[in-house]
């Protein structure tokens, strides 16, 4: 089966293990238009209307001084690190080798903002306090911590480990920035309010379009003067769009729908991980998911597993994985559990997976 055939088979499915149910453009637009938040006047370049109301609401939720809605997390994080570097007069920033900034953005932090990276730890594990302390002779303007670490399958440090890292950084005069693209998914693991989870961070970024199922967009939090400077940099980046109300409303609707269900998604992920782990030729990382996401590694080739999962999608109209990539020994995929998986019973998932693995 070609990649194009696999994609078409996925589009034709009725049930899904990854993510939320797909929605048409028309349905997305109707949800926004039919919401009570559509009664607000439009914002102008992010000012006024529901956008300003939403920013205040988010700032209160996270107990930060100020918040700004932005068109992308990539922009938000580069700007945050740039501001902390300028304030410190120090271009050194530290983050994990698998940070999104280092692996997925063509080194924009270096090319656009002339920041110098100090990589913490090793690619296959979370960085530790010892890794940060090993850089004690390198002054840092900021350290970026990703919760959860997406490219490690959603791994998280323990609460005590996280606190030790942020305390040490602050003792060294280093700002702490949170890459919280999937922060919403961490709350069941830590068992604390979002505001408490982010309390020790000087700046925080969250995404609107991942588990919230919203339109593209992000929010950045921090001190009032930091956010005021962020708005200037957003303009410099060309991100000060004429209207941001659709993105803000979609994010608000996603929060209302999915945040109350997050514990269910995480519990379902644990169930799904156990089913996959029981199958021959399959490895789950982490073995016990900390959030609603995990990485799956198959001993069979990408082509063989694409055929197996694609044929299953055609026959059963159920999509078990969204994509596959070579990983040196076989193939891998990333699986994030959302509302769609809640409609698939444990017995049904096991039955389908047995068929796919046997074929692959």
Coordinates of C-alpha atoms in Angstrom, one line a residue:
X1 CA 0.0 0.0 0.0
X2 CA 1.4 3.4 -1.0
X3 CA 1.4 6.3 1.4
X4 CA -1.3 8.0 -0.7
X5 CA -3.5 4.9 -0.4
X6 CA -2.9 4.7 3.3
X7 CA -3.9 8.4 3.7
X8 CA -7.1 7.8 1.8
X9 CA -7.9 4.7 3.8
X10 CA -7.5 6.8 7.0
X11 CA -9.8 9.5 5.7
X12 CA -12.5 7.0 5.0
X13 CA -12.5 5.5 8.5
X14 CA -15.4 5.9 11.0
X15 CA -13.5 5.1 14.2
X16 CA -10.1 6.2 15.4
X17 CA -7.6 5.3 18.1
X18 CA -5.5 8.5 17.8
X19 CA -6.8 11.9 18.7
X20 CA -10.3 13.3 18.4
X21 CA -12.9 12.7 15.7
X22 CA -12.2 14.7 12.5
X23 CA -14.5 17.6 11.8
X24 CA -15.3 19.3 8.5
X25 CA -14.4 23.0 8.0
X26 CA -18.1 23.8 8.0
X27 CA -18.6 22.1 11.4
X28 CA -15.6 23.9 12.9
X29 CA -16.9 27.3 11.7
X30 CA -20.4 26.6 12.9
X31 CA -19.2 25.7 16.4
X32 CA -17.4 29.1 16.6
X33 CA -20.3 31.0 15.1
X34 CA -22.9 29.3 17.3
X35 CA -20.9 29.9 20.6
X36 CA -21.8 32.7 23.0
X37 CA -18.3 34.1 22.5
X38 CA -19.2 35.0 18.9
X39 CA -21.5 37.7 20.2
X40 CA -18.4 39.8 21.1
X41 CA -17.2 42.4 18.7
X42 CA -14.1 41.5 16.7
X43 CA -10.7 42.3 18.0
X44 CA -8.4 44.5 16.0
X45 CA -4.9 43.2 15.8
X46 CA -5.4 41.1 18.9
X47 CA -6.8 44.0 21.0
X48 CA -10.3 44.1 22.4
X49 CA -13.3 41.8 21.8
X50 CA -13.2 38.2 23.1
X51 CA -9.4 38.0 22.6
X52 CA -8.7 40.4 25.4
X53 CA -11.3 38.7 27.6
X54 CA -9.7 35.3 26.9
X55 CA -6.2 36.6 27.6
X56 CA -7.4 37.9 31.0
X57 CA -9.1 34.6 31.8
X58 CA -6.0 32.6 30.9
X59 CA -3.8 34.8 33.0
X60 CA -6.1 34.2 36.0
X61 CA -6.2 30.5 35.3
X62 CA -2.4 30.2 35.3
X63 CA -2.0 32.9 38.0
X64 CA 0.4 34.9 35.8
X65 CA 0.5 38.7 35.5
X66 CA -0.3 38.8 31.8
X67 CA -1.0 36.7 28.7
X68 CA -0.9 37.3 25.0
X69 CA -2.6 35.2 22.3
X70 CA -0.2 34.4 19.4
X71 CA -0.5 32.7 16.0
X72 CA 2.0 30.0 16.8
X73 CA 4.1 28.4 19.5
X74 CA 7.2 28.5 17.4
X75 CA 7.0 32.3 17.4
X76 CA 6.1 32.4 21.1
X77 CA 9.0 30.4 22.3
X78 CA 11.7 32.1 20.2
X79 CA 10.4 35.5 21.4
X80 CA 10.4 34.4 25.0
X81 CA 14.0 33.2 24.9
X82 CA 15.1 36.3 23.0
X83 CA 13.6 38.6 25.6
X84 CA 15.2 36.8 28.5
X85 CA 18.5 36.8 26.7
X86 CA 18.3 40.6 26.0
X87 CA 17.4 41.3 29.6
X88 CA 20.4 39.3 30.9
X89 CA 22.8 40.5 28.2
X90 CA 23.5 36.8 27.6
X91 CA 22.8 34.7 24.5
X92 CA 23.2 31.3 26.1
X93 CA 20.0 29.3 26.4
X94 CA 19.8 25.7 27.6
X95 CA 17.4 23.0 26.6
X96 CA 17.1 19.2 25.8
X97 CA 18.7 17.9 22.6
X98 CA 15.2 16.9 21.4
X99 CA 13.6 20.3 22.0
X100 CA 11.3 21.4 19.3
X101 CA 13.5 24.5 18.9
X102 CA 16.6 22.4 18.1
X103 CA 15.1 19.6 16.0
X104 CA 12.0 21.0 14.1
X105 CA 12.6 24.7 13.4
X106 CA 15.7 24.9 11.2
X107 CA 17.7 26.5 14.1
X108 CA 15.6 29.6 14.0
X109 CA 16.6 30.5 17.5
X110 CA 20.2 30.8 16.2
X111 CA 19.5 32.2 12.7
X112 CA 16.9 34.8 13.6
X113 CA 17.8 35.7 17.2
X114 CA 21.5 34.8 17.4
X115 CA 21.0 32.7 20.5
X116 CA 23.6 30.1 21.5
X117 CA 22.3 26.7 22.7
X118 CA 23.6 24.6 25.5
X119 CA 22.2 21.1 25.2
X120 CA 21.2 19.3 28.4
X121 CA 21.6 15.6 28.8
X122 CA 21.2 12.9 26.1
X123 CA 18.6 12.6 23.4
X124 CA 17.0 9.4 24.7
X125 CA 16.3 10.5 28.3
X126 CA 15.0 13.5 30.2
X127 CA 17.7 15.9 31.4
X128 CA 18.4 16.0 35.1
X129 CA 19.5 18.4 37.7
X130 CA 23.0 17.0 37.4
X131 CA 23.0 17.8 33.6
X132 CA 22.1 21.4 34.4
X133 CA 24.6 21.7 37.2
X134 CA 27.3 20.4 34.8
X135 CA 26.9 23.7 33.0
X136 CA 27.6 25.7 36.1
X137 CA 30.6 27.4 34.5
X138 CA 28.4 28.6 31.6
X139 CA 26.2 31.6 32.4
X140 CA 22.7 31.0 31.1
X141 CA 20.0 33.6 30.4
X142 CA 17.3 30.9 30.4
X143 CA 16.6 27.2 30.6
X144 CA 13.7 25.7 28.6
X145 CA 11.8 22.7 30.1
X146 CA 9.3 20.8 28.0
X147 CA 6.3 19.2 29.8
X148 CA 5.7 16.6 28.6
X149 CA 8.8 15.8 26.5
X150 CA 7.0 15.0 23.2
X151 CA 9.9 13.4 21.3
X152 CA 10.5 11.0 24.3
X153 CA 6.9 9.7 24.1
X154 CA 5.5 12.1 26.7
X155 CA 7.9 11.5 29.5
X156 CA 7.7 13.8 32.6
X157 CA 10.0 14.4 35.5
X158 CA 8.7 13.8 39.0
X159 CA 7.3 16.7 40.9
X160 CA 10.3 16.8 43.2
X161 CA 12.7 16.6 40.2
X162 CA 11.0 19.4 38.5
X163 CA 11.1 21.6 41.6
X164 CA 14.8 20.9 42.1
X165 CA 15.6 22.0 38.6
X166 CA 13.7 25.3 38.7
X167 CA 15.0 26.1 42.1
X168 CA 18.6 25.5 41.0
X169 CA 18.2 27.6 37.9
X170 CA 16.8 30.5 39.8
X171 CA 19.6 30.3 42.3
X172 CA 22.0 30.7 39.4
X173 CA 20.1 33.8 38.1
X174 CA 18.6 31.8 35.2
X175 CA 15.1 32.3 34.0
X176 CA 12.9 29.2 33.5
X177 CA 10.7 29.0 30.4
X178 CA 8.1 26.2 30.0
X179 CA 7.4 24.6 26.7
X180 CA 3.9 23.6 27.6
X181 CA 2.6 22.7 24.2
X182 CA 1.0 19.7 25.8
X183 CA 0.8 21.1 29.3
X184 CA -2.9 20.4 29.6
X185 CA -2.1 16.7 29.4
X186 CA 0.2 16.8 32.5
X187 CA -2.4 17.6 35.1
X188 CA -3.6 14.1 35.9
X189 CA 0.0 12.9 36.5
X190 CA 1.0 15.8 38.8
X191 CA -2.5 16.0 40.4
X192 CA -2.2 19.7 40.9
X193 CA -3.9 22.8 39.5
X194 CA -2.3 24.2 36.3
X195 CA -1.3 27.3 38.2
X196 CA 0.7 25.3 40.7
X197 CA 2.4 23.3 38.0
X198 CA 3.6 26.5 36.3
X199 CA 4.3 28.6 39.4
X200 CA 8.1 28.3 39.3
X201 CA 8.3 29.3 35.6
X202 CA 9.0 32.8 34.6
X203 CA 7.3 32.4 31.2
X204 CA 4.9 29.7 29.9
X205 CA 3.7 28.7 26.5
X206 CA 0.6 26.5 25.8
X207 CA -0.8 25.4 22.4
X208 CA -4.4 25.7 21.3
X209 CA -4.6 23.1 18.5
X210 CA -3.2 19.9 19.9
X211 CA -5.3 18.1 22.6
X212 CA -7.7 21.1 22.7
X213 CA -8.6 20.5 19.1
X214 CA -8.7 24.2 18.3
X215 CA -7.4 26.2 15.4
X216 CA -3.7 27.1 15.2
X217 CA -2.6 29.4 17.9
X218 CA -0.9 29.7 21.3
X219 CA -0.8 31.7 24.5
X220 CA 2.3 33.1 26.2
X221 CA 2.3 34.1 29.9
X222 CA 4.7 36.0 32.1
X223 CA 5.2 39.3 33.9
X224 CA 3.4 42.4 32.5
X225 CA 6.5 44.0 31.2
X226 CA 7.6 40.8 29.5
X227 CA 4.2 40.4 27.7
X228 CA 4.3 44.1 26.6
X229 CA 7.7 43.4 25.0
X230 CA 6.3 40.2 23.5
X231 CA 3.7 42.1 21.6
X232 CA 6.4 44.3 20.0
X233 CA 8.4 41.2 19.0
X234 CA 5.2 39.6 17.7
X235 CA 4.8 42.6 15.4
X236 CA 8.4 42.2 14.2
X237 CA 7.7 38.6 13.4
X238 CA 4.6 39.5 11.3
X239 CA 2.4 37.7 13.9
X240 CA 0.3 40.6 14.8
X241 CA -2.6 39.4 12.7
X242 CA -5.6 41.7 12.1
X243 CA -8.0 39.2 13.7
X244 CA -7.4 36.5 16.3
X245 CA -11.0 35.9 17.5
X246 CA -11.6 32.5 15.6
X247 CA -8.4 31.0 17.2
X248 CA -9.3 32.3 20.7
X249 CA -12.9 31.1 20.5
X250 CA -11.9 27.7 19.2
X251 CA -9.4 27.4 22.0
X252 CA -12.0 28.3 24.6
X253 CA -14.4 25.8 23.3
X254 CA -11.7 23.1 23.3
X255 CA -10.9 23.9 26.9
X256 CA -14.5 23.5 27.9
X257 CA -14.9 20.2 26.1
X258 CA -11.6 18.5 26.7
X259 CA -10.1 19.6 30.0
X260 CA -12.8 17.9 32.0
X261 CA -12.1 14.7 30.1
X262 CA -8.3 14.8 30.3
X263 CA -8.1 12.2 33.1
X264 CA -10.2 9.8 31.0
X265 CA -7.8 10.3 28.0
X266 CA -4.8 9.5 30.3
X267 CA -6.5 6.4 31.8
X268 CA -7.4 5.2 28.3
X269 CA -3.8 5.7 27.2
X270 CA -2.6 3.4 30.0
X271 CA -5.1 0.8 28.8
X272 CA -4.0 1.1 25.2
X273 CA -0.4 1.0 26.1
X274 CA -0.9 -2.3 28.0
X275 CA -2.6 -3.8 25.0
X276 CA 0.2 -2.8 22.6
X277 CA 2.9 -4.0 25.0
X278 CA 1.3 -7.4 25.2
X279 CA 1.7 -7.9 21.4
X280 CA 4.8 -9.6 20.0
X281 CA 7.2 -7.3 18.1
X282 CA 5.8 -4.2 19.8
X283 CA 7.6 -1.9 22.3
X284 CA 5.8 1.0 24.1
X285 CA 7.8 4.0 25.3
X286 CA 7.3 5.0 28.0
X287 CA 6.2 1.6 29.2
X288 CA 3.7 3.2 31.5
X289 CA 2.5 6.5 29.9
X290 CA 2.6 9.6 32.1
X291 CA 0.1 11.4 29.9
X292 CA -2.3 10.5 27.1
X293 CA 0.6 10.0 24.6
X294 CA 3.2 7.3 23.9
X295 CA 5.6 6.1 21.2
X296 CA 5.1 2.7 19.6
X297 CA 8.0 0.8 18.1
X298 CA 7.4 -2.2 15.8
X299 CA 10.0 -4.7 14.9
X300 CA 8.5 -5.0 11.4
X301 CA 9.3 -2.6 8.6
X302 CA 7.4 0.6 7.9
X303 CA 6.1 -0.8 4.6
X304 CA 4.9 -4.0 6.3
X305 CA 3.1 -2.2 9.1
X306 CA 1.6 0.4 6.8
X307 CA 0.1 -2.4 4.7
X308 CA -1.2 -4.1 7.9
X309 CA -2.8 -1.0 9.4
X310 CA -3.9 0.3 6.0
X311 CA -5.6 -3.0 5.1
X312 CA -7.3 -3.0 8.6
X313 CA -8.5 0.6 8.0
X314 CA -10.1 -0.5 4.6
X315 CA -11.7 -3.6 6.0
X316 CA -12.8 -2.4 9.5
X317 CA -13.0 1.4 9.0
X318 CA -10.9 1.8 12.1
X319 CA -7.6 3.8 12.1
X320 CA -5.1 2.5 14.7
X321 CA -2.1 4.7 13.8
X322 CA -1.9 7.9 11.9
X323 CA 1.6 7.6 10.5
X324 CA 4.8 5.4 10.5
X325 CA 8.5 6.3 10.3
X326 CA 11.6 4.2 10.1
X327 CA 13.5 4.0 13.4
X328 CA 16.6 2.1 12.4
X329 CA 15.5 -1.4 13.5
X330 CA 11.8 -1.4 12.3
X331 CA 9.4 1.5 12.5
X332 CA 7.7 3.7 15.0
X333 CA 4.7 6.0 15.5
X334 CA 3.4 8.5 18.0
X335 CA 0.0 7.9 19.5
X336 CA -2.0 10.5 21.4
X337 CA -5.3 9.4 22.9
X338 CA -8.4 11.7 22.7
X339 CA -12.1 11.5 22.6
X340 CA -12.3 9.0 19.7
X341 CA -10.5 6.2 21.6
X342 CA -13.1 6.3 24.4
X343 CA -15.6 4.8 22.0
X344 CA -13.4 1.7 21.3
X345 CA -13.6 -1.0 24.0
X346 CA -10.5 -2.7 25.3
X347 CA -11.7 -6.0 23.7
X348 CA -12.2 -4.3 20.3
X349 CA -8.8 -2.6 20.4
X350 CA -7.1 -5.9 21.2
X351 CA -9.0 -7.7 18.5
X352 CA -8.0 -5.1 15.9
X353 CA -4.4 -5.0 17.0
X354 CA -4.0 -8.7 16.9
X355 CA -5.2 -8.7 13.3
X356 CA -2.7 -5.9 12.4
X357 CA 0.3 -7.3 14.2
X358 CA -0.3 -10.8 12.8
X359 CA -0.5 -9.4 9.3
X360 CA 2.5 -7.1 9.8

